mmCIF file of C-alpha atoms and ligand atoms in Angstrom:
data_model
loop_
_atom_site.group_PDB
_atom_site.id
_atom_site.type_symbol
_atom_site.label_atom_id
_atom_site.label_comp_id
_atom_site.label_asym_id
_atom_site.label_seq_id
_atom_site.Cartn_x
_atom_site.Cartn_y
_atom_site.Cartn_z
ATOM 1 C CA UNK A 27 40.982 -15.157 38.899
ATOM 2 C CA UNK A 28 39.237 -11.451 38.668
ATOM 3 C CA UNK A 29 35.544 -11.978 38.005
ATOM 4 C CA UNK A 30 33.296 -9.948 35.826
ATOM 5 C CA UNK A 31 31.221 -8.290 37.509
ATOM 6 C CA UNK A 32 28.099 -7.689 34.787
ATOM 7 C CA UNK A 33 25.367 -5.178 35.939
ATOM 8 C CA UNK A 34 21.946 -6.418 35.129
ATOM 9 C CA UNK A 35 20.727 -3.257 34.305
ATOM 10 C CA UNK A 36 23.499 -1.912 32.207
ATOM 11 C CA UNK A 37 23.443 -4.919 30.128
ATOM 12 C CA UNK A 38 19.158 -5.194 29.683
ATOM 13 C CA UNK A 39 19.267 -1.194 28.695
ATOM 14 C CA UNK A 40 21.801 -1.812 25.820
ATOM 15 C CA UNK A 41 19.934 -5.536 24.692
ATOM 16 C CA UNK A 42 16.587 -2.887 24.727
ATOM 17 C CA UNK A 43 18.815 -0.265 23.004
ATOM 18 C CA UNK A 44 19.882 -2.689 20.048
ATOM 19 C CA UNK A 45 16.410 -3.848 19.956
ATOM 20 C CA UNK A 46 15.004 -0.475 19.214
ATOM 21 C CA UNK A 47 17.075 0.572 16.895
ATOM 22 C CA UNK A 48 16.714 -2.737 14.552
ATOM 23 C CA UNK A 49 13.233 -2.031 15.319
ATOM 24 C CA UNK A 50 13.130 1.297 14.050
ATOM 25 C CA UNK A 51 15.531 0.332 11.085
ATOM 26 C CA UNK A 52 12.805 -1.882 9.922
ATOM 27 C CA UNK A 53 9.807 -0.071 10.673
ATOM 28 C CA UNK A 54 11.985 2.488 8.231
ATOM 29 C CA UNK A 55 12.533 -0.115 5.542
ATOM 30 C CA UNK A 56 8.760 -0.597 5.867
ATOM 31 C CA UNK A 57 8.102 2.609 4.911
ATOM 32 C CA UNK A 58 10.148 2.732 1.867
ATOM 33 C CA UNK A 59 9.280 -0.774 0.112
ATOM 34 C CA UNK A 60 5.721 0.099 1.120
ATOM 35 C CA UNK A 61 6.314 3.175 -0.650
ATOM 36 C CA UNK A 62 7.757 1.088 -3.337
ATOM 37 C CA UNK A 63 4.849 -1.362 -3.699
ATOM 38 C CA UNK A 64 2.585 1.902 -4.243
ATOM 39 C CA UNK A 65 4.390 2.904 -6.691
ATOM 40 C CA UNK A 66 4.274 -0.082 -8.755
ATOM 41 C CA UNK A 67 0.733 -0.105 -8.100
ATOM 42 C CA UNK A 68 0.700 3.487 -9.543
ATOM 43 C CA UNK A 69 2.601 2.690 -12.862
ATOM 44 C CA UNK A 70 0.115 -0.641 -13.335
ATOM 45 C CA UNK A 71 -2.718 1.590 -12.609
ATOM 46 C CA UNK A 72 -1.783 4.146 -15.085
ATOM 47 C CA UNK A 73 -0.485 2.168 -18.077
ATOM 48 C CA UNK A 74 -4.393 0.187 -17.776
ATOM 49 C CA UNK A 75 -6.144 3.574 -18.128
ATOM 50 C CA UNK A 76 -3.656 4.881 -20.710
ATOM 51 C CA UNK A 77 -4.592 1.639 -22.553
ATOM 52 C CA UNK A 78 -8.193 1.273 -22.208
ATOM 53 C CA UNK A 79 -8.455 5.237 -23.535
ATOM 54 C CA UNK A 80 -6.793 4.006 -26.656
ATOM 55 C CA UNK A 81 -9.188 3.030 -30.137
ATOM 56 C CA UNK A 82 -8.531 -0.452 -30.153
ATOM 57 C CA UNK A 83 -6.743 -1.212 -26.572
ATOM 58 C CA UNK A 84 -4.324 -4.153 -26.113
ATOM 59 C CA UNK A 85 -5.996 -6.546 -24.062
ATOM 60 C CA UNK A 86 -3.047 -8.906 -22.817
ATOM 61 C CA UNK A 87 -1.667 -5.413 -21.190
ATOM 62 C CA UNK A 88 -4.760 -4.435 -19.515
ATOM 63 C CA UNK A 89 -5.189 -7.834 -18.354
ATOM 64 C CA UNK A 90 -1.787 -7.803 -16.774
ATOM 65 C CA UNK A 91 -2.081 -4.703 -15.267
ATOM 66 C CA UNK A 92 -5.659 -5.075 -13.332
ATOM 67 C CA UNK A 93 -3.469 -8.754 -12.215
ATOM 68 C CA UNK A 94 -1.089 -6.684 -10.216
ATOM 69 C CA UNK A 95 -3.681 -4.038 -9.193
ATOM 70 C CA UNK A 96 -5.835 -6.692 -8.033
ATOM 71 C CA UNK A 97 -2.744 -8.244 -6.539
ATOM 72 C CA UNK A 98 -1.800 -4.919 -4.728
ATOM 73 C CA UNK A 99 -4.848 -4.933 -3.076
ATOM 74 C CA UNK A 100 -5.023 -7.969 -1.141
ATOM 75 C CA UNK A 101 -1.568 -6.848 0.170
ATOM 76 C CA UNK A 102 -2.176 -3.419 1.482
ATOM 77 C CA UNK A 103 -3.332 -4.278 4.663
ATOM 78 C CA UNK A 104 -0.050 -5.658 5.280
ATOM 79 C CA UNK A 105 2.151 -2.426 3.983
ATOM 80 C CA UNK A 106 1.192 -0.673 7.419
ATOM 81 C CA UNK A 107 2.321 -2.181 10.349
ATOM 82 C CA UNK A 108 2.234 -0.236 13.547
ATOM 83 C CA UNK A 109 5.270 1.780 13.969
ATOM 84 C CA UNK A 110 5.549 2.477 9.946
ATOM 85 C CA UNK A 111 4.386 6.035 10.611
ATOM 86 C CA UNK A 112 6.488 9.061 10.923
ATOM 87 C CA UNK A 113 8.049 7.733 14.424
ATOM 88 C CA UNK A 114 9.987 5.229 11.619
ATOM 89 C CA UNK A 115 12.348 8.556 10.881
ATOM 90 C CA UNK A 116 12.338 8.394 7.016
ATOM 91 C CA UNK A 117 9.850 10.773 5.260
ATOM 92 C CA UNK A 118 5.937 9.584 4.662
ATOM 93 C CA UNK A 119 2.993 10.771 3.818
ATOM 94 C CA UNK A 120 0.927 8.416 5.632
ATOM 95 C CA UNK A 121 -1.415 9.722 8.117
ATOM 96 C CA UNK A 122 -1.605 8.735 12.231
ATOM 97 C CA UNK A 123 -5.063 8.100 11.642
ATOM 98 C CA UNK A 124 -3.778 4.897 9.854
ATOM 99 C CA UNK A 125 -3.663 2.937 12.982
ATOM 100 C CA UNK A 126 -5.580 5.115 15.745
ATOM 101 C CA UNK A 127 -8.800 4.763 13.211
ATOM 102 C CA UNK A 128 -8.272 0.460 12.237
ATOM 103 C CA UNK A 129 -11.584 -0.535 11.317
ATOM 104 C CA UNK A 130 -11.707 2.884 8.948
ATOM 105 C CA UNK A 131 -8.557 2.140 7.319
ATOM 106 C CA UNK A 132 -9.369 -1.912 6.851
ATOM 107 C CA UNK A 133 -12.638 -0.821 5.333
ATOM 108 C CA UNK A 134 -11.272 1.718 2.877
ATOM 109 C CA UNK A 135 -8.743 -1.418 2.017
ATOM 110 C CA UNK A 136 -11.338 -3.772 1.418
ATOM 111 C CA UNK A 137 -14.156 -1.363 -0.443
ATOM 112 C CA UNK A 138 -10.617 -0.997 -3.101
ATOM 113 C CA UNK A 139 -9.901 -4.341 -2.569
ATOM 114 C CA UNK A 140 -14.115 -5.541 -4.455
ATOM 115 C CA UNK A 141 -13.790 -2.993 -6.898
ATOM 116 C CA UNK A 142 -10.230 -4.297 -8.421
ATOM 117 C CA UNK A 143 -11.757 -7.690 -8.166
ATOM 118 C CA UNK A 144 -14.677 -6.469 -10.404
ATOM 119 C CA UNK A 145 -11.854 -4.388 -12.175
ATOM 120 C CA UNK A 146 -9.678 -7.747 -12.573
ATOM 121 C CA UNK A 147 -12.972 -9.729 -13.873
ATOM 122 C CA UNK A 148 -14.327 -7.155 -16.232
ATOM 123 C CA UNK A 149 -10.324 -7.284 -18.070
ATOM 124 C CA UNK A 150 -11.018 -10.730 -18.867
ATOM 125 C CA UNK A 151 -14.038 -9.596 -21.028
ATOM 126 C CA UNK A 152 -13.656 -7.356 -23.905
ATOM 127 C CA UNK A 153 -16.155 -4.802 -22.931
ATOM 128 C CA UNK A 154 -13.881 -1.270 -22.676
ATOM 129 C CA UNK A 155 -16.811 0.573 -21.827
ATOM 130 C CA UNK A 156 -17.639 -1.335 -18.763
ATOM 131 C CA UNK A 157 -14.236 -1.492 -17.968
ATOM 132 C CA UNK A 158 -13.783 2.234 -18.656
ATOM 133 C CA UNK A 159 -16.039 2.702 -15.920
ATOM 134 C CA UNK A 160 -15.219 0.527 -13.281
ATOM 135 C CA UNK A 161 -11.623 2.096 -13.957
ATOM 136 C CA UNK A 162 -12.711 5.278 -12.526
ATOM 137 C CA UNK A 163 -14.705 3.460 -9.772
ATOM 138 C CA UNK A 164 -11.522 2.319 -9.008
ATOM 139 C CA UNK A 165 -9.925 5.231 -8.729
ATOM 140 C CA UNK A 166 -12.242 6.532 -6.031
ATOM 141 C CA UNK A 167 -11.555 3.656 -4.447
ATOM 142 C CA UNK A 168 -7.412 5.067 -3.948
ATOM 143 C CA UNK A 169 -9.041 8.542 -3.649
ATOM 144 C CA UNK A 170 -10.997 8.138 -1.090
ATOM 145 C CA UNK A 171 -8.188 6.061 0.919
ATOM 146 C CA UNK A 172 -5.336 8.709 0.493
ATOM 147 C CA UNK A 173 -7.670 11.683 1.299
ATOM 148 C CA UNK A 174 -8.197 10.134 4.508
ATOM 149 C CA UNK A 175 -5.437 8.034 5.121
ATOM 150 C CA UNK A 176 -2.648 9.908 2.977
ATOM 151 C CA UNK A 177 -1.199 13.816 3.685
ATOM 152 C CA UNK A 178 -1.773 15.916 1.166
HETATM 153 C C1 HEC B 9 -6.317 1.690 1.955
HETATM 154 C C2 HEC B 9 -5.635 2.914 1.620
HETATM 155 C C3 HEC B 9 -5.090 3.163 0.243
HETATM 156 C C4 HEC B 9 -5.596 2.737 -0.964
HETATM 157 C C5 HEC B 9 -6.851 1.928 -1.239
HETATM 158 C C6 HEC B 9 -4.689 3.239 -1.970
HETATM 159 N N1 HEC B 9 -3.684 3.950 -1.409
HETATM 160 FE FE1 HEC B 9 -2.153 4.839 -2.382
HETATM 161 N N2 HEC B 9 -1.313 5.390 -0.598
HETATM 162 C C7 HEC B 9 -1.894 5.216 0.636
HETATM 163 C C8 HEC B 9 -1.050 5.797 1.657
HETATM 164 C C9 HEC B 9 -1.344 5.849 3.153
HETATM 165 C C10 HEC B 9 0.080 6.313 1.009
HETATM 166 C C11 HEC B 9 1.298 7.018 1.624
HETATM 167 C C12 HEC B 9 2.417 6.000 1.889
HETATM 168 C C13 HEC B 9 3.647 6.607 2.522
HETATM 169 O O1 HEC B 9 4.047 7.731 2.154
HETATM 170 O O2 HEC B 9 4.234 5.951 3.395
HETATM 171 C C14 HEC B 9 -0.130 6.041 -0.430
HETATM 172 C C15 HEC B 9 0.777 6.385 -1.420
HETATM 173 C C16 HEC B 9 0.566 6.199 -2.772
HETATM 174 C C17 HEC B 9 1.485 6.610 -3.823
HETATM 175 C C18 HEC B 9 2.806 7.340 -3.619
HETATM 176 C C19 HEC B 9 3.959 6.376 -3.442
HETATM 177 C C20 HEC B 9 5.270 7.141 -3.261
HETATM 178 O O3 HEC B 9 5.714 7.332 -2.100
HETATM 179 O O4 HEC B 9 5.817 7.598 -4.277
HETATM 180 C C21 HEC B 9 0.913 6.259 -5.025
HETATM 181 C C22 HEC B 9 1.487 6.491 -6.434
HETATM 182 C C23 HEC B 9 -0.347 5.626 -4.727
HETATM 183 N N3 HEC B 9 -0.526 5.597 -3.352
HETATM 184 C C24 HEC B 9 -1.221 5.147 -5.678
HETATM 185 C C25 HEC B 9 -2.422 4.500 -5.400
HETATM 186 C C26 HEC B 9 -3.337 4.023 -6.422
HETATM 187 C C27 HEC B 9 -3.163 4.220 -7.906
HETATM 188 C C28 HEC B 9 -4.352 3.419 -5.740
HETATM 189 C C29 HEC B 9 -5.552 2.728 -6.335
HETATM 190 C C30 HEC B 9 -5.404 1.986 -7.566
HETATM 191 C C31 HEC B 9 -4.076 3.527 -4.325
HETATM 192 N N4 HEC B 9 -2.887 4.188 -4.149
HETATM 193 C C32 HEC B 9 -4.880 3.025 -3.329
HETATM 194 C C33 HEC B 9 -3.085 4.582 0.889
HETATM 195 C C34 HEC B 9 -3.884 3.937 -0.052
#
């Protein structure tokens, strides 16, 4: 009977070569639903402010839309995982400084994070003014994320 002769070092380099390339499909797929998630939080984002500049704004749709904001942004944090930055292959806009500056990044997650909280709270009154306001609070929230965070 002819034996097999396996080499050890053939076989680990194409495991490691498999490995890497599932890992870099879904580091790629990371990118994309991430990209994905942002733009649903975009659309939510918008269709509250579109609302809230109206005369007599719809409540129940402004109240659904700070839900998935404020939803959104508990999540973030969890859109980025190490490897989802250009090295993933598929176009991005997100920034190295994503992972080499952590606590930066986790901060400018969490200060967006309180202020769709307070967003989120304020939608359950009926006070557009207020709300008006912490809308655009809001937005410098994701404005002062993407200048850092995001490429132009
Ligand atoms: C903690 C950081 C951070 C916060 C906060 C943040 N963003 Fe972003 N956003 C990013 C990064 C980074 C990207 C680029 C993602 C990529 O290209 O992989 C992005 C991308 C986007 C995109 C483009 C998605 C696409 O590819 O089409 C939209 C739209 C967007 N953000 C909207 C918002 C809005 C609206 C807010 C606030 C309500 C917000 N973001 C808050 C970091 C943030």
């Amino acid at each position: 009977m002819r034996r097999r002769v396996v080499i050890p070092s053939a076989l680990s380099a194409a495991v490691l070569l498999a490995a890497g390339s599932a890992f870099a499909a879904g580091m790629a797929d990371a990118v994309t639903s991430r990209q994905a998630q942002f733009k649903t939080l975009g659309a939510s984002f918008k269709a509250l402010n579109d609302e809230i500049r109206k005369g007599d704004p719809d409540m129940k749709k402004i109240r659904a839309s700070a839900a998935v904001v404020r939803k959104a942004s508990l999540e973030i944090p969890k859109w980025f995982p190490r490897g989802s930055g250009a090295e993933a292959g598929v176009k991005t806009k997100v920034l190295p400084s994503v992972w080499s500056d952590t606590p930066g990044f986790a901060q400018a997650a969490k200060d967006f994070a309180a202020e769709a909280a307070k967003l989120q709270t304020l939608a359950a009154g009926d006070d557009a003014d207020d709300l008006r306001a912490q809308a655009k609070t809001v937005a410098q929230t994701c404005g002062t994320c993407h200048t850092k965070y995001r490429e132009k």
